[in-house]
Amino acid sequence: MSEVQLKDALDALKSTGVRITPQRHAILEYMIHSTMHPTADDIYRALEKTFPNMSVATVYNNLRVFRKAGLVKELTYGDSSSRFDFVTHDHYHIICNDCGKIVDFHYPGLDEVEHLASHVTGFQVDYHRLEIYGTCQDCLGKTAKAQ
Amino acid sequence: MSEVQLKDALDALKSTGVRITPQRHAILEYMIHSTMHPTADDIYRALEKTFPNMSVATVYNNLRVFRKAGLVKELTYGDSSSRFDFVTHDHYHIICNDCGKIVDFHYPGLDEVEHLASHVTGFQVDYHRLEIYGTCQDCLGKTAKAQ
DNA sequence: TACACTATTTATAACGATTACAATGTAAGA
DNA sequence: TCTTACATTGTAATCGTTATAAATAGTGTA
Ligand SMILES: [Mn+2]
Ligand SMILES: [Mn+2]
Ligand SMILES: [Zn+2]
Ligand SMILES: [Zn+2]
């Protein structure tokens, strides 16, 4: 399954004239196998055993290449660092305010909200961003035990 | 109307033991009269005529005080600086990708999405964040003219 | 193969928003 | 007035990210 995703991603890159370097291959592979929405630094640290000389700039550069190719989505937050999500299909995220965990969940697109917003404001609407915030089960369990 | 809001805000602050300094008064007044979701630097520059010695740290400090008191909401984005919104009632935002303008719009809370997310993920849900992105009428007009 | 050309990586400096810190100022209460 | 806690100011530090320039590695051509 993820083998196919990797192959498709590499093909998509090649077809736009982007060279497949060992670093790019490794970053992409890591992204596809990761379920935890890693930061650039997560990726950098995960790959420093196999690429001791890799620069953190390389990670950022390639994440931008992947983003422009539509392979990766960047999840931005105010304070801390961006997280990156390998694009499979559209989904929303629910985020734990205690441990920072980001979990996928699926829900039909909010077309009606987009339409109303466009109608009321006169904007031409392109997309929207929705995130749910709360506390995950692990963290709920921990606070329950601590009492 | 905004006089009442200002008085209520000042009373709310006083009741929690926060002193009302001239700087705080001015920042709060500016927030209430502003409709454009200013950044800390917007506020700083708007007030530097009346407070030539005010530090930008004072603006940040007080915005944090206001946020903790529930008077102000911080709108965070990845790259650029936070924007601040005086809390009146709950509303969503639609954002222009060309000029960065942020416009309020109202829509019933997405309770159903929150419920489903909680059910599927086991999270205890606290709140959500929804933003619509697109192009505002002004920017649509400009690109139409330019052609 | 040798060469030129371009993409890519690396190392490091720079950037910008925000925060930390220490010194100074201010106001309320005893 | 004296004390004390709170606020402001000026500046240094932080941190994620980007820019830059030099080094490296492919790719195509003669
Ligand atoms: Mn995801
Ligand atoms: Mn608003
Ligand atoms: Zn958690
Ligand atoms: Zn616009």
Short mmCIF file of C-alpha atoms (C1' of nucleotides) and ligand atoms in Angstrom, two decimals:
data_model
loop_
_atom_site.label_atom_id
_atom_site.label_comp_id
_atom_site.label_asym_id
_atom_site.label_seq_id
_atom_site.Cartn_x
_atom_site.Cartn_y
_atom_site.Cartn_z
CA MET A 1 0.00 0.00 0.00
CA SER A 2 2.51 2.63 1.10
CA GLU A 3 4.92 1.14 -1.46
CA VAL A 4 2.46 2.20 -4.13
CA GLN A 5 2.12 5.64 -2.59
CA LEU A 6 5.88 6.05 -2.56
CA LYS A 7 6.21 4.94 -6.16
CA ASP A 8 3.41 7.25 -7.27
CA ALA A 9 4.94 10.16 -5.39
CA LEU A 10 8.37 9.54 -6.91
CA ASP A 11 6.83 9.28 -10.37
CA ALA A 12 4.92 12.51 -9.86
CA LEU A 13 8.12 14.26 -8.86
CA LYS A 14 10.13 12.84 -11.73
CA SER A 15 7.49 13.90 -14.22
CA THR A 16 7.93 17.53 -13.15
CA GLY A 17 11.69 17.38 -13.60
CA VAL A 18 12.61 17.03 -9.96
CA ARG A 19 15.58 14.79 -9.29
CA ILE A 20 15.20 11.97 -6.82
CA THR A 21 18.10 12.32 -4.41
CA PRO A 22 18.71 9.92 -1.54
CA GLN A 23 17.64 12.65 0.88
CA ARG A 24 14.39 13.27 -0.99
CA HIS A 25 13.66 9.57 -1.13
CA ALA A 26 14.25 9.20 2.59
CA ILE A 27 12.16 12.21 3.57
CA LEU A 28 9.29 11.09 1.38
CA GLU A 29 9.49 7.54 2.70
CA TYR A 30 9.49 8.81 6.26
CA MET A 31 6.48 11.04 5.56
CA ILE A 32 4.49 8.20 4.05
CA HIS A 33 5.16 5.78 6.88
CA SER A 34 4.61 8.35 9.61
CA THR A 35 1.15 8.79 11.08
CA MET A 36 2.10 11.50 13.54
CA HIS A 37 2.30 14.63 11.41
CA PRO A 38 6.00 15.29 12.00
CA THR A 39 7.72 18.66 12.18
CA ALA A 40 10.71 19.43 9.97
CA ASP A 41 12.89 18.82 12.99
CA ASP A 42 11.25 15.45 13.68
CA ILE A 43 12.20 14.39 10.18
CA TYR A 44 15.68 15.83 10.50
CA ARG A 45 16.36 13.93 13.72
CA ALA A 46 14.81 10.71 12.45
CA LEU A 47 17.12 10.68 9.42
CA GLU A 48 20.36 11.89 10.99
CA LYS A 49 21.50 8.33 11.62
CA THR A 50 21.37 7.47 7.93
CA PHE A 51 22.32 10.98 6.76
CA PRO A 52 24.75 12.35 9.34
CA ASN A 53 25.66 15.30 7.14
CA MET A 54 22.18 16.30 6.06
CA SER A 55 21.33 19.92 6.72
CA VAL A 56 18.04 20.97 8.28
CA ALA A 57 17.74 23.34 5.32
CA THR A 58 17.52 20.32 3.06
CA VAL A 59 14.50 19.10 4.99
CA TYR A 60 12.80 22.47 4.70
CA ASN A 61 13.73 22.82 1.03
CA ASN A 62 12.35 19.43 0.14
CA LEU A 63 9.20 19.80 2.17
CA ARG A 64 8.57 22.92 0.13
CA VAL A 65 9.22 21.01 -3.09
CA PHE A 66 6.77 18.34 -1.98
CA ARG A 67 4.20 20.92 -0.95
CA LYS A 68 4.38 22.67 -4.31
CA ALA A 69 3.97 19.31 -6.02
CA GLY A 70 0.83 18.70 -3.96
CA LEU A 71 2.33 15.68 -2.19
CA VAL A 72 2.42 17.18 1.27
CA LYS A 73 0.26 19.59 3.26
CA GLU A 74 1.70 22.00 5.77
CA LEU A 75 -0.24 22.42 9.01
CA THR A 76 0.60 25.79 10.51
CA TYR A 77 0.13 26.92 14.06
CA GLY A 78 0.87 30.19 15.74
CA ASP A 79 3.53 29.59 18.29
CA SER A 80 5.29 26.37 17.47
CA SER A 81 6.61 24.79 14.31
CA SER A 82 4.69 23.59 11.28
CA ARG A 83 3.69 19.98 10.93
CA PHE A 84 3.58 18.12 7.65
CA ASP A 85 1.04 15.62 6.39
CA PHE A 86 1.49 13.36 3.41
CA VAL A 87 -1.55 13.95 1.23
CA THR A 88 -3.74 10.90 0.81
CA HIS A 89 -7.30 12.19 0.72
CA ASP A 90 -8.94 15.21 2.34
CA HIS A 91 -9.50 14.91 6.04
CA TYR A 92 -9.79 17.04 9.12
CA HIS A 93 -7.74 16.98 12.31
CA ILE A 94 -8.49 16.81 15.99
CA ILE A 95 -5.73 18.06 18.26
CA CYS A 96 -5.00 17.30 21.91
CA ASN A 97 -4.26 20.44 23.91
CA ASP A 98 -2.38 18.40 26.51
CA CYS A 99 0.10 16.35 24.47
CA GLY A 100 -0.18 17.99 21.05
CA LYS A 101 -1.19 14.78 19.28
CA ILE A 102 -2.91 15.30 15.93
CA VAL A 103 -5.42 12.67 14.83
CA ASP A 104 -7.16 12.38 11.46
CA PHE A 105 -10.89 12.20 11.15
CA HIS A 106 -13.23 12.23 8.22
CA TYR A 107 -16.30 14.31 7.63
CA PRO A 108 -18.04 15.51 4.49
CA GLY A 109 -16.74 18.86 3.22
CA LEU A 110 -18.52 21.90 4.62
CA ASP A 111 -19.87 23.10 1.28
CA GLU A 112 -22.83 24.83 2.83
CA VAL A 113 -20.66 26.96 5.09
CA GLU A 114 -18.46 27.90 2.16
CA HIS A 115 -21.49 28.90 0.11
CA LEU A 116 -22.98 31.01 2.85
CA ALA A 117 -19.68 32.68 3.59
CA SER A 118 -19.23 33.51 -0.07
CA HIS A 119 -22.76 34.84 -0.34
CA VAL A 120 -22.54 37.02 2.76
CA THR A 121 -19.06 38.43 2.19
CA GLY A 122 -18.75 38.49 -1.60
CA PHE A 123 -15.51 36.52 -1.41
CA GLN A 124 -14.61 33.98 -4.03
CA VAL A 125 -14.06 30.97 -1.80
CA ASP A 126 -11.18 28.57 -2.43
CA TYR A 127 -10.99 26.29 0.58
CA HIS A 128 -11.41 26.15 4.31
CA ARG A 129 -9.61 25.00 7.39
CA LEU A 130 -11.27 23.19 10.26
CA GLU A 131 -9.69 21.77 13.39
CA ILE A 132 -11.22 20.37 16.53
CA TYR A 133 -9.42 20.85 19.84
CA GLY A 134 -9.77 18.91 23.06
CA THR A 135 -8.14 16.18 25.12
CA CYS A 136 -7.22 12.74 23.82
CA GLN A 137 -8.09 9.49 25.58
CA ASP A 138 -4.50 8.91 26.76
CA CYS A 139 -4.40 12.28 28.46
CA LEU A 140 -7.88 11.86 29.89
CA GLY A 141 -6.70 8.56 31.38
CA LYS A 142 -3.59 10.11 32.88
CA THR A 143 -5.46 12.90 34.67
CA ALA A 144 -8.05 10.40 35.92
CA LYS A 145 -5.28 8.24 37.43
CA ALA A 146 -3.52 11.20 38.98
CA GLN A 147 -6.57 11.96 41.11
CA MET B 1 -22.37 50.76 22.16
CA SER B 2 -18.58 50.47 22.16
CA GLU B 3 -18.57 52.79 25.19
CA VAL B 4 -20.49 50.11 27.04
CA GLN B 5 -18.09 47.44 25.80
CA LEU B 6 -15.13 49.44 27.01
CA LYS B 7 -16.69 50.04 30.42
CA ASP B 8 -17.58 46.37 30.78
CA ALA B 9 -14.08 45.33 29.78
CA LEU B 10 -12.48 47.73 32.24
CA ASP B 11 -14.80 46.53 35.00
CA ALA B 12 -13.98 42.92 34.20
CA LEU B 13 -10.29 43.67 34.44
CA LYS B 14 -10.62 45.64 37.67
CA SER B 15 -12.62 42.85 39.26
CA THR B 16 -9.71 40.46 38.75
CA GLY B 17 -7.24 42.85 40.37
CA VAL B 18 -5.68 44.18 37.17
CA ARG B 19 -4.73 47.85 37.28
CA ILE B 20 -6.02 50.12 34.55
CA THR B 21 -3.00 51.96 33.25
CA PRO B 22 -3.18 54.56 30.48
CA GLN B 23 -1.52 52.10 28.12
CA ARG B 24 -4.03 49.37 28.91
CA HIS B 25 -6.90 51.76 28.46
CA ALA B 26 -5.59 52.89 25.10
CA ILE B 27 -4.90 49.37 23.80
CA LEU B 28 -8.33 48.19 24.86
CA GLU B 29 -10.00 51.22 23.32
CA TYR B 30 -8.13 50.68 20.08
CA MET B 31 -9.09 47.00 20.01
CA ILE B 32 -12.77 47.77 20.52
CA HIS B 33 -12.94 50.42 17.81
CA SER B 34 -10.88 48.43 15.32
CA THR B 35 -12.62 46.13 12.87
CA MET B 36 -9.49 44.94 11.11
CA HIS B 37 -8.05 42.36 13.53
CA PRO B 38 -4.80 44.21 14.21
CA THR B 39 -1.41 42.71 14.91
CA ALA B 40 0.55 43.71 18.01
CA ASP B 41 2.65 45.91 15.78
CA ASP B 42 -0.43 47.59 14.27
CA ILE B 43 -1.49 48.55 17.78
CA TYR B 44 2.00 49.65 18.70
CA ARG B 45 2.29 51.94 15.69
CA ALA B 46 -1.23 53.31 16.07
CA LEU B 47 -0.51 54.36 19.66
CA GLU B 48 3.04 55.65 19.32
CA LYS B 49 1.79 59.21 18.75
CA THR B 50 0.05 59.31 22.11
CA PHE B 51 2.57 57.05 23.87
CA PRO B 52 5.96 57.83 22.32
CA ASN B 53 7.79 55.83 24.98
CA MET B 54 5.59 52.76 25.01
CA SER B 55 7.47 49.51 24.48
CA VAL B 56 6.26 46.87 22.08
CA ALA B 57 6.66 44.48 24.99
CA THR B 58 3.89 46.38 26.77
CA VAL B 59 1.54 45.69 23.88
CA TYR B 60 2.34 41.99 23.95
CA ASN B 61 2.13 41.84 27.74
CA ASN B 62 -1.26 43.48 27.83
CA LEU B 63 -2.69 41.51 24.94
CA ARG B 64 -1.80 38.44 26.97
CA VAL B 65 -3.51 39.89 30.02
CA PHE B 66 -6.61 40.59 27.94
CA ARG B 67 -6.52 37.15 26.41
CA LYS B 68 -6.32 35.46 29.79
CA ALA B 69 -9.23 37.59 30.97
CA GLY B 70 -11.25 36.38 27.98
CA LEU B 71 -11.54 39.86 26.48
CA VAL B 72 -9.48 39.19 23.39
CA LYS B 73 -8.93 36.27 21.07
CA GLU B 74 -5.61 35.59 19.40
CA LEU B 75 -5.76 34.47 15.78
CA THR B 76 -2.59 32.56 15.01
CA TYR B 77 -1.13 31.76 11.64
CA GLY B 78 1.97 29.91 10.65
CA ASP B 79 4.27 32.34 9.01
CA SER B 80 3.29 35.85 9.98
CA SER B 81 2.28 37.55 13.19
CA SER B 82 -0.77 36.90 15.33
CA ARG B 83 -3.86 39.03 14.95
CA PHE B 84 -6.10 40.01 17.82
CA ASP B 85 -9.87 40.21 17.96
CA PHE B 86 -11.90 41.86 20.68
CA VAL B 87 -14.38 39.26 21.86
CA THR B 88 -17.98 40.21 21.25
CA HIS B 89 -19.80 37.05 20.29
CA ASP B 90 -18.62 33.89 18.58
CA HIS B 91 -18.04 34.21 14.87
CA TYR B 92 -15.96 32.73 12.09
CA HIS B 93 -13.52 34.42 9.75
CA ILE B 94 -13.01 34.51 6.01
CA ILE B 95 -9.54 35.52 4.88
CA CYS B 96 -8.32 36.97 1.60
CA ASN B 97 -5.23 35.21 0.29
CA ASP B 98 -4.30 38.27 -1.78
CA CYS B 99 -4.43 41.16 0.70
CA GLY B 100 -4.70 39.31 4.01
CA LYS B 101 -7.97 40.99 5.01
CA ILE B 102 -9.94 39.14 7.68
CA VAL B 103 -13.72 39.51 7.62
CA ASP B 104 -16.22 38.26 10.22
CA PHE B 105 -19.10 36.07 9.31
CA HIS B 106 -21.72 34.26 11.31
CA TYR B 107 -22.84 30.69 11.11
CA PRO B 108 -24.33 28.32 13.66
CA GLY B 109 -21.72 26.40 15.64
CA LEU B 110 -20.68 23.08 14.10
CA ASP B 111 -21.97 20.95 16.98
CA GLU B 112 -22.55 17.94 14.77
CA VAL B 113 -18.95 17.88 13.56
CA GLU B 114 -17.72 18.19 17.12
CA HIS B 115 -19.92 15.29 18.22
CA LEU B 116 -18.84 13.03 15.40
CA ALA B 117 -15.18 13.86 15.95
CA SER B 118 -15.51 13.08 19.64
CA HIS B 119 -17.34 9.83 18.94
CA VAL B 120 -14.86 8.62 16.35
CA THR B 121 -11.65 9.61 18.14
CA GLY B 122 -12.57 9.34 21.80
CA PHE B 123 -11.40 12.89 22.43
CA GLN B 124 -13.15 15.13 24.89
CA VAL B 125 -13.90 18.06 22.60
CA ASP B 126 -13.50 21.63 23.82
CA TYR B 127 -13.81 23.87 20.79
CA HIS B 128 -13.02 24.11 17.12
CA ARG B 129 -11.46 26.48 14.66
CA LEU B 130 -12.87 27.18 11.21
CA GLU B 131 -11.63 29.62 8.63
CA ILE B 132 -12.60 30.11 5.01
CA TYR B 133 -9.96 31.24 2.53
CA GLY B 134 -10.41 32.91 -0.83
CA THR B 135 -10.27 36.29 -2.55
CA CYS B 136 -12.14 39.39 -1.41
CA GLN B 137 -14.23 41.58 -3.70
CA ASP B 138 -11.64 44.37 -3.74
CA CYS B 139 -8.93 42.00 -4.93
CA LEU B 140 -11.26 40.35 -7.43
CA GLY B 141 -11.97 43.83 -8.84
CA LYS B 142 -8.29 44.69 -9.09
CA THR B 143 -7.35 41.56 -11.04
CA ALA B 144 -10.37 42.06 -13.33
CA LYS B 145 -9.22 45.63 -14.10
CA ALA B 146 -5.63 44.55 -14.66
CA GLN B 147 -6.67 42.32 -17.54
"C1'" DT C 1 35.66 10.26 -21.49
"C1'" DA C 2 35.88 15.22 -20.80
"C1'" DC C 3 33.40 19.16 -20.37
"C1'" DA C 4 29.82 22.50 -19.36
"C1'" DC C 5 25.62 23.34 -17.20
"C1'" DT C 6 22.20 22.90 -13.77
"C1'" DA C 7 20.08 21.11 -9.71
"C1'" DT C 8 20.91 20.04 -5.06
"C1'" DT C 9 23.04 19.94 -0.68
"C1'" DT C 10 25.53 21.87 3.00
"C1'" DA C 11 26.97 25.21 6.46
"C1'" DT C 12 26.05 29.24 8.33
"C1'" DA C 13 24.30 33.90 8.65
"C1'" DA C 14 20.19 36.57 8.76
"C1'" DC C 15 15.45 37.41 9.72
"C1'" DG C 16 11.26 38.49 12.32
"C1'" DA C 17 7.90 37.69 15.80
"C1'" DT C 18 7.77 36.94 20.40
"C1'" DT C 19 9.51 36.43 25.11
"C1'" DA C 20 12.76 36.92 29.06
"C1'" DC C 21 15.12 39.78 31.92
"C1'" DA C 22 16.63 43.47 34.79
"C1'" DA C 23 16.12 48.16 35.90
"C1'" DT C 24 13.01 51.78 36.55
"C1'" DG C 25 8.61 53.77 37.49
"C1'" DT C 26 3.97 53.89 39.60
"C1'" DA C 27 0.22 53.26 42.58
"C1'" DA C 28 -2.34 51.30 46.56
"C1'" DG C 29 -2.29 50.16 51.50
"C1'" DA C 30 -0.42 50.23 56.27
"C1'" DT D 1 5.83 58.34 54.36
"C1'" DC D 2 7.30 53.66 53.78
"C1'" DT D 3 6.56 49.26 51.86
"C1'" DT D 4 5.34 46.27 48.56
"C1'" DA D 5 3.45 44.49 44.52
"C1'" DC D 6 2.37 45.53 39.98
"C1'" DA D 7 3.65 47.69 35.28
"C1'" DT D 8 6.44 49.58 31.92
"C1'" DT D 9 10.59 50.13 29.42
"C1'" DG D 10 14.71 48.93 26.81
"C1'" DT D 11 17.23 45.45 25.28
"C1'" DA D 12 19.00 40.85 24.80
"C1'" DA D 13 17.75 36.24 23.78
"C1'" DT D 14 15.06 32.66 21.60
"C1'" DC D 15 13.42 29.84 17.92
"C1'" DG D 16 11.56 28.39 13.58
"C1'" DT D 17 12.46 29.40 9.12
"C1'" DT D 18 14.73 31.40 5.02
"C1'" DA D 19 18.62 33.39 2.34
"C1'" DT D 20 23.09 33.00 0.73
"C1'" DA D 21 27.23 31.27 -1.09
"C1'" DA D 22 30.31 27.55 -1.67
"C1'" DA D 23 30.73 22.71 -2.50
"C1'" DT D 24 28.85 18.50 -4.62
"C1'" DA D 25 26.61 15.66 -7.80
"C1'" DG D 26 23.96 14.63 -11.59
"C1'" DT D 27 22.79 15.20 -16.85
"C1'" DG D 28 23.51 15.99 -21.53
"C1'" DT D 29 26.71 16.81 -25.30
"C1'" DA D 30 30.81 16.65 -28.04
MN MN E 1 -3.60 14.10 8.76
MN MN E 2 -13.43 38.79 14.07
ZN ZN E 3 -3.18 13.97 24.62
ZN ZN E 4 -8.22 41.03 -0.74
#
